[in-house]
Amino acid sequence: MNLENPLFFVSVLVALILLVTGFVLLKFPPKTINYLYGYRTSSSMKSQERWDFAQNYSAKEMIKFGYIFLVVSVFGLIFHLDEMITMIVVLSILIMGVLVLFLRVERAIKLKFGAKDQSA
């Protein structure tokens, strides 16, 4: 069992960050639209209703992705590839995970609110 494998180490680290961030955001969501704390995109900041939905939904998605990264970390214990290939795989998974997380939240906002609040 190689705990120094980047696939294991980075995946666990990302999983912990997503899980902690998701649980904190779920438990202590920002009450008002701000530029400091929370899920902040132009679509989530168009109205208070969108903001509240985005905070809740993104927190739940972060928690899901945190668990997914924990599962991915198990592969780091099983597979032992070249270090450079492992880092490329880890970074690709990380970038894809963050991109999918962002796209899922934005899609949920669009599906829930559609063209509503477009002028705000």
Tab-separated table of N, CA and C in Angstrom:
chain	number	residue	atom	x	y	z
A	1	MET	N	0.861	-1.181	0.000
A	1	MET	CA	0.000	0.000	0.000
A	1	MET	C	0.900	1.235	0.000
A	2	ASN	N	0.770	2.035	-1.049
A	2	ASN	CA	1.630	3.203	-1.225
A	2	ASN	C	0.825	4.485	-0.995
A	3	LEU	N	0.923	5.035	0.202
A	3	LEU	CA	0.167	6.246	0.528
A	3	LEU	C	0.773	7.488	-0.105
A	4	GLU	N	1.981	7.373	-0.652
A	4	GLU	CA	2.636	8.514	-1.288
A	4	GLU	C	2.278	8.642	-2.762
A	5	ASN	N	1.504	7.704	-3.288
A	5	ASN	CA	1.076	7.766	-4.678
A	5	ASN	C	0.245	9.038	-4.869
A	6	PRO	N	0.618	9.899	-5.836
A	6	PRO	CA	-0.127	11.148	-6.039
A	6	PRO	C	-1.619	10.937	-6.302
A	7	LEU	N	-1.963	9.831	-6.966
A	7	LEU	CA	-3.381	9.569	-7.224
A	7	LEU	C	-4.135	9.406	-5.904
A	8	PHE	N	-3.528	8.747	-4.952
A	8	PHE	CA	-4.149	8.593	-3.641
A	8	PHE	C	-4.112	9.906	-2.866
A	9	PHE	N	-2.928	10.461	-2.735
A	9	PHE	CA	-2.722	11.632	-1.884
A	9	PHE	C	-3.542	12.841	-2.340
A	10	VAL	N	-3.444	13.184	-3.624
A	10	VAL	CA	-4.161	14.364	-4.137
A	10	VAL	C	-5.671	14.131	-4.101
A	11	SER	N	-6.107	12.925	-4.445
A	11	SER	CA	-7.552	12.637	-4.431
A	11	SER	C	-8.126	12.747	-3.023
A	12	VAL	N	-7.403	12.241	-2.032
A	12	VAL	CA	-7.870	12.352	-0.650
A	12	VAL	C	-7.892	13.815	-0.213
A	13	LEU	N	-6.858	14.545	-0.570
A	13	LEU	CA	-6.792	15.966	-0.208
A	13	LEU	C	-7.953	16.745	-0.830
A	14	VAL	N	-8.202	16.530	-2.117
A	14	VAL	CA	-9.314	17.203	-2.799
A	14	VAL	C	-10.640	16.775	-2.190
A	15	ALA	N	-10.781	15.487	-1.891
A	15	ALA	CA	-12.015	14.984	-1.269
A	15	ALA	C	-12.272	15.674	0.061
A	16	LEU	N	-11.240	15.784	0.884
A	16	LEU	CA	-11.405	16.445	2.189
A	16	LEU	C	-11.776	17.916	2.029
A	17	ILE	N	-11.140	18.596	1.091
A	17	ILE	CA	-11.450	20.011	0.853
A	17	ILE	C	-12.899	20.160	0.404
A	18	LEU	N	-13.337	19.324	-0.544
A	18	LEU	CA	-14.717	19.414	-1.030
A	18	LEU	C	-15.722	19.061	0.064
A	19	LEU	N	-15.431	18.026	0.835
A	19	LEU	CA	-16.352	17.625	1.897
A	19	LEU	C	-16.468	18.704	2.970
A	20	VAL	N	-15.349	19.233	3.423
A	20	VAL	CA	-15.381	20.274	4.456
A	20	VAL	C	-16.074	21.518	3.918
A	21	THR	N	-15.699	21.947	2.719
A	21	THR	CA	-16.317	23.138	2.126
A	21	THR	C	-17.811	22.932	1.932
A	22	GLY	N	-18.202	21.763	1.429
A	22	GLY	CA	-19.622	21.477	1.205
A	22	GLY	C	-20.414	21.486	2.500
A	23	PHE	N	-19.888	20.830	3.538
A	23	PHE	CA	-20.606	20.799	4.818
A	23	PHE	C	-20.675	22.186	5.463
A	24	VAL	N	-19.597	22.964	5.372
A	24	VAL	CA	-19.612	24.324	5.935
A	24	VAL	C	-20.615	25.189	5.179
A	25	LEU	N	-20.596	25.097	3.855
A	25	LEU	CA	-21.523	25.893	3.050
A	25	LEU	C	-22.968	25.472	3.284
A	26	LEU	N	-23.190	24.184	3.508
A	26	LEU	CA	-24.542	23.699	3.779
A	26	LEU	C	-25.022	24.156	5.156
A	27	LYS	N	-24.131	24.097	6.132
A	27	LYS	CA	-24.487	24.451	7.514
A	27	LYS	C	-24.521	25.961	7.737
A	28	PHE	N	-23.603	26.687	7.106
A	28	PHE	CA	-23.491	28.136	7.294
A	28	PHE	C	-23.486	28.860	5.953
A	29	PRO	N	-24.590	28.795	5.212
A	29	PRO	CA	-24.612	29.468	3.902
A	29	PRO	C	-24.605	30.986	4.080
A	30	PRO	N	-24.011	31.701	3.144
A	30	PRO	CA	-24.057	33.156	3.232
A	30	PRO	C	-25.509	33.625	3.087
A	31	LYS	N	-25.898	34.509	3.956
A	31	LYS	CA	-27.302	34.957	3.981
A	31	LYS	C	-27.643	35.894	2.824
A	32	THR	N	-26.685	36.729	2.465
A	32	THR	CA	-26.938	37.708	1.403
A	32	THR	C	-25.897	37.566	0.299
A	33	ILE	N	-26.225	38.074	-0.857
A	33	ILE	CA	-25.310	38.047	-1.993
A	33	ILE	C	-24.072	38.857	-1.632
A	34	ASN	N	-22.907	38.249	-1.847
A	34	ASN	CA	-21.655	38.936	-1.543
A	34	ASN	C	-20.568	38.452	-2.495
A	35	TYR	N	-19.442	39.144	-2.481
A	35	TYR	CA	-18.323	38.792	-3.356
A	35	TYR	C	-17.200	38.089	-2.601
A	36	LEU	N	-17.467	37.629	-1.376
A	36	LEU	CA	-16.419	37.048	-0.558
A	36	LEU	C	-16.607	35.555	-0.293
A	37	TYR	N	-17.824	35.128	-0.016
A	37	TYR	CA	-18.062	33.788	0.507
A	37	TYR	C	-19.259	33.159	-0.177
A	38	GLY	N	-19.115	31.931	-0.630
A	38	GLY	CA	-20.217	31.204	-1.228
A	38	GLY	C	-19.958	30.879	-2.682
A	39	TYR	N	-20.966	30.286	-3.316
A	39	TYR	CA	-20.902	29.974	-4.742
A	39	TYR	C	-21.249	31.248	-5.489
A	40	ARG	N	-20.238	31.894	-6.083
A	40	ARG	CA	-20.411	33.216	-6.678
A	40	ARG	C	-20.193	33.172	-8.184
A	41	THR	N	-21.273	33.221	-8.933
A	41	THR	CA	-21.213	33.375	-10.380
A	41	THR	C	-22.234	34.434	-10.757
A	42	SER	N	-22.136	34.919	-11.977
A	42	SER	CA	-23.083	35.959	-12.388
A	42	SER	C	-24.524	35.440	-12.341
A	43	SER	N	-24.736	34.179	-12.689
A	43	SER	CA	-26.103	33.656	-12.661
A	43	SER	C	-26.603	33.446	-11.234
A	44	SER	N	-25.724	33.077	-10.314
A	44	SER	CA	-26.175	32.864	-8.933
A	44	SER	C	-26.405	34.173	-8.195
A	45	MET	N	-25.832	35.257	-8.695
A	45	MET	CA	-25.935	36.541	-7.997
A	45	MET	C	-27.013	37.454	-8.586
A	46	LYS	N	-27.843	36.934	-9.481
A	46	LYS	CA	-28.877	37.764	-10.110
A	46	LYS	C	-30.038	38.092	-9.186
A	47	SER	N	-30.304	37.248	-8.212
A	47	SER	CA	-31.385	37.524	-7.260
A	47	SER	C	-31.099	36.753	-5.972
A	48	GLN	N	-31.746	37.143	-4.909
A	48	GLN	CA	-31.566	36.465	-3.630
A	48	GLN	C	-32.065	35.030	-3.706
A	49	GLU	N	-33.138	34.810	-4.442
A	49	GLU	CA	-33.684	33.460	-4.581
A	49	GLU	C	-32.692	32.544	-5.304
A	50	ARG	N	-32.097	33.042	-6.374
A	50	ARG	CA	-31.072	32.278	-7.088
A	50	ARG	C	-29.868	32.018	-6.180
A	51	TRP	N	-29.465	33.039	-5.445
A	51	TRP	CA	-28.315	32.934	-4.547
A	51	TRP	C	-28.539	31.818	-3.523
A	52	ASP	N	-29.686	31.835	-2.872
A	52	ASP	CA	-29.987	30.833	-1.853
A	52	ASP	C	-30.003	29.422	-2.451
A	53	PHE	N	-30.625	29.288	-3.623
A	53	PHE	CA	-30.664	27.988	-4.297
A	53	PHE	C	-29.248	27.520	-4.650
A	54	ALA	N	-28.442	28.408	-5.203
A	54	ALA	CA	-27.085	28.046	-5.634
A	54	ALA	C	-26.216	27.618	-4.459
A	55	GLN	N	-26.369	28.283	-3.320
A	55	GLN	CA	-25.570	27.911	-2.148
A	55	GLN	C	-25.910	26.498	-1.687
A	56	ASN	N	-27.194	26.214	-1.600
A	56	ASN	CA	-27.648	24.904	-1.152
A	56	ASN	C	-27.259	23.816	-2.152
A	57	TYR	N	-27.534	24.054	-3.412
A	57	TYR	CA	-27.274	23.046	-4.444
A	57	TYR	C	-25.774	22.791	-4.600
A	58	SER	N	-24.976	23.848	-4.634
A	58	SER	CA	-23.532	23.672	-4.811
A	58	SER	C	-22.910	22.949	-3.612
A	59	ALA	N	-23.408	23.221	-2.423
A	59	ALA	CA	-22.897	22.534	-1.228
A	59	ALA	C	-23.147	21.034	-1.337
A	60	LYS	N	-24.345	20.658	-1.744
A	60	LYS	CA	-24.670	19.239	-1.894
A	60	LYS	C	-23.832	18.588	-2.991
A	61	GLU	N	-23.604	19.319	-4.086
A	61	GLU	CA	-22.773	18.792	-5.166
A	61	GLU	C	-21.322	18.639	-4.719
A	62	MET	N	-20.811	19.585	-3.943
A	62	MET	CA	-19.441	19.474	-3.437
A	62	MET	C	-19.289	18.237	-2.564
A	63	ILE	N	-20.287	17.971	-1.749
A	63	ILE	CA	-20.243	16.786	-0.890
A	63	ILE	C	-20.247	15.512	-1.744
A	64	LYS	N	-21.102	15.463	-2.771
A	64	LYS	CA	-21.126	14.311	-3.675
A	64	LYS	C	-19.763	14.102	-4.326
A	65	PHE	N	-19.198	15.184	-4.853
A	65	PHE	CA	-17.909	15.078	-5.529
A	65	PHE	C	-16.791	14.740	-4.550
A	66	GLY	N	-16.922	15.159	-3.311
A	66	GLY	CA	-15.956	14.772	-2.296
A	66	GLY	C	-15.938	13.267	-2.108
A	67	TYR	N	-17.113	12.664	-2.036
A	67	TYR	CA	-17.198	11.212	-1.906
A	67	TYR	C	-16.670	10.509	-3.165
A	68	ILE	N	-16.941	11.084	-4.320
A	68	ILE	CA	-16.418	10.512	-5.569
A	68	ILE	C	-14.888	10.525	-5.554
A	69	PHE	N	-14.296	11.625	-5.098
A	69	PHE	CA	-12.839	11.696	-5.028
A	69	PHE	C	-12.272	10.713	-4.003
A	70	LEU	N	-13.010	10.425	-2.954
A	70	LEU	CA	-12.563	9.398	-2.005
A	70	LEU	C	-12.504	8.026	-2.688
A	71	VAL	N	-13.504	7.749	-3.525
A	71	VAL	CA	-13.504	6.489	-4.267
A	71	VAL	C	-12.327	6.455	-5.240
A	72	VAL	N	-12.081	7.575	-5.925
A	72	VAL	CA	-10.952	7.654	-6.859
A	72	VAL	C	-9.636	7.420	-6.125
A	73	SER	N	-9.536	7.878	-4.893
A	73	SER	CA	-8.289	7.720	-4.143
A	73	SER	C	-7.935	6.252	-3.918
A	74	VAL	N	-8.949	5.391	-3.850
A	74	VAL	CA	-8.699	3.961	-3.674
A	74	VAL	C	-7.878	3.413	-4.850
A	75	PHE	N	-8.118	3.955	-6.048
A	75	PHE	CA	-7.355	3.517	-7.215
A	75	PHE	C	-5.867	3.826	-7.050
A	76	GLY	N	-5.566	4.872	-6.293
A	76	GLY	CA	-4.173	5.204	-6.022
A	76	GLY	C	-3.486	4.174	-5.154
A	77	LEU	N	-4.262	3.442	-4.383
A	77	LEU	CA	-3.700	2.361	-3.575
A	77	LEU	C	-3.526	1.081	-4.388
A	78	ILE	N	-4.325	0.952	-5.446
A	78	ILE	CA	-4.312	-0.264	-6.255
A	78	ILE	C	-3.326	-0.162	-7.419
A	79	PHE	N	-3.399	0.957	-8.154
A	79	PHE	CA	-2.586	1.118	-9.358
A	79	PHE	C	-1.333	1.923	-9.059
A	80	HIS	N	-0.234	1.497	-9.626
A	80	HIS	CA	1.042	2.190	-9.439
A	80	HIS	C	1.639	2.491	-10.808
A	81	LEU	N	1.333	3.667	-11.338
A	81	LEU	CA	1.826	4.087	-12.638
A	81	LEU	C	3.056	4.967	-12.450
A	82	ASP	N	3.665	5.306	-13.574
A	82	ASP	CA	4.765	6.255	-13.566
A	82	ASP	C	4.292	7.555	-12.910
A	83	GLU	N	5.159	8.218	-12.163
A	83	GLU	CA	4.769	9.411	-11.402
A	83	GLU	C	4.227	10.521	-12.301
A	84	MET	N	4.866	10.746	-13.459
A	84	MET	CA	4.405	11.799	-14.373
A	84	MET	C	3.024	11.466	-14.935
A	85	ILE	N	2.802	10.237	-15.320
A	85	ILE	CA	1.493	9.818	-15.832
A	85	ILE	C	0.444	9.943	-14.732
A	86	THR	N	0.806	9.561	-13.526
A	86	THR	CA	-0.117	9.666	-12.400
A	86	THR	C	-0.513	11.112	-12.159
A	87	MET	N	0.449	12.027	-12.205
A	87	MET	CA	0.134	13.447	-11.988
A	87	MET	C	-0.768	13.988	-13.093
A	88	ILE	N	-0.540	13.573	-14.326
A	88	ILE	CA	-1.405	14.000	-15.436
A	88	ILE	C	-2.820	13.477	-15.220
A	89	VAL	N	-2.944	12.217	-14.810
A	89	VAL	CA	-4.264	11.622	-14.546
A	89	VAL	C	-4.951	12.370	-13.407
A	90	VAL	N	-4.213	12.610	-12.327
A	90	VAL	CA	-4.783	13.294	-11.155
A	90	VAL	C	-5.252	14.700	-11.525
A	91	LEU	N	-4.416	15.453	-12.210
A	91	LEU	CA	-4.801	16.815	-12.591
A	91	LEU	C	-5.968	16.815	-13.564
A	92	SER	N	-6.007	15.851	-14.475
A	92	SER	CA	-7.133	15.752	-15.415
A	92	SER	C	-8.433	15.467	-14.675
A	93	ILE	N	-8.377	14.531	-13.733
A	93	ILE	CA	-9.574	14.202	-12.941
A	93	ILE	C	-10.009	15.406	-12.122
A	94	LEU	N	-9.060	16.109	-11.540
A	94	LEU	CA	-9.369	17.286	-10.735
A	94	LEU	C	-10.026	18.372	-11.576
A	95	ILE	N	-9.436	18.676	-12.724
A	95	ILE	CA	-9.990	19.721	-13.599
A	95	ILE	C	-11.364	19.317	-14.107
A	96	MET	N	-11.508	18.058	-14.527
A	96	MET	CA	-12.815	17.602	-15.001
A	96	MET	C	-13.848	17.636	-13.882
A	97	GLY	N	-13.455	17.248	-12.682
A	97	GLY	CA	-14.377	17.262	-11.545
A	97	GLY	C	-14.889	18.654	-11.235
A	98	VAL	N	-13.971	19.617	-11.190
A	98	VAL	CA	-14.365	21.001	-10.906
A	98	VAL	C	-15.240	21.543	-12.033
A	99	LEU	N	-14.888	21.238	-13.270
A	99	LEU	CA	-15.683	21.699	-14.406
A	99	LEU	C	-17.089	21.103	-14.379
A	100	VAL	N	-17.181	19.808	-14.120
A	100	VAL	CA	-18.493	19.149	-14.057
A	100	VAL	C	-19.315	19.705	-12.898
A	101	LEU	N	-18.682	19.938	-11.768
A	101	LEU	CA	-19.368	20.536	-10.619
A	101	LEU	C	-19.961	21.887	-11.002
A	102	PHE	N	-19.145	22.732	-11.599
A	102	PHE	CA	-19.598	24.059	-12.029
A	102	PHE	C	-20.748	23.938	-13.040
A	103	LEU	N	-20.588	23.077	-14.044
A	103	LEU	CA	-21.623	22.946	-15.076
A	103	LEU	C	-22.936	22.398	-14.502
A	104	ARG	N	-22.853	21.485	-13.557
A	104	ARG	CA	-24.069	20.926	-12.942
A	104	ARG	C	-24.824	21.986	-12.143
A	105	VAL	N	-24.104	22.807	-11.407
A	105	VAL	CA	-24.758	23.856	-10.614
A	105	VAL	C	-25.373	24.905	-11.547
A	106	GLU	N	-24.620	25.322	-12.554
A	106	GLU	CA	-25.150	26.328	-13.488
A	106	GLU	C	-26.371	25.792	-14.245
A	107	ARG	N	-26.321	24.523	-14.610
A	107	ARG	CA	-27.459	23.913	-15.305
A	107	ARG	C	-28.673	23.860	-14.383
A	108	ALA	N	-28.470	23.526	-13.122
A	108	ALA	CA	-29.576	23.463	-12.162
A	108	ALA	C	-30.199	24.844	-11.965
A	109	ILE	N	-29.365	25.867	-11.913
A	109	ILE	CA	-29.876	27.240	-11.786
A	109	ILE	C	-30.714	27.582	-13.014
A	110	LYS	N	-30.191	27.259	-14.188
A	110	LYS	CA	-30.904	27.564	-15.429
A	110	LYS	C	-32.219	26.796	-15.520
A	111	LEU	N	-32.211	25.522	-15.130
A	111	LEU	CA	-33.440	24.723	-15.188
A	111	LEU	C	-34.480	25.236	-14.187
A	112	LYS	N	-34.037	25.630	-13.010
A	112	LYS	CA	-34.984	26.093	-11.997
A	112	LYS	C	-35.546	27.470	-12.303
A	113	PHE	N	-34.684	28.363	-12.796
A	113	PHE	CA	-35.110	29.750	-12.960
A	113	PHE	C	-35.311	30.155	-14.411
A	114	GLY	N	-34.782	29.396	-15.350
A	114	GLY	CA	-34.961	29.709	-16.777
A	114	GLY	C	-34.544	31.122	-17.082
A	115	ALA	N	-35.380	31.835	-17.784
A	115	ALA	CA	-35.089	33.216	-18.186
A	115	ALA	C	-35.514	34.203	-17.115
A	116	LYS	N	-36.092	33.708	-16.017
A	116	LYS	CA	-36.541	34.585	-14.936
A	116	LYS	C	-35.362	35.386	-14.391
A	117	ASP	N	-35.576	36.567	-13.967
A	117	ASP	CA	-34.564	37.450	-13.394
A	117	ASP	C	-33.470	37.810	-14.390
A	118	GLN	N	-33.722	37.711	-15.700
A	118	GLN	CA	-32.717	38.029	-16.702
A	118	GLN	C	-32.271	39.485	-16.633
A	119	SER	N	-33.155	40.387	-16.311
A	119	SER	CA	-32.813	41.815	-16.334
A	119	SER	C	-32.024	42.256	-15.125
A	120	ALA	N	-32.032	41.505	-14.057
A	120	ALA	CA	-31.354	41.917	-12.803
A	120	ALA	C	-29.857	41.838	-12.919
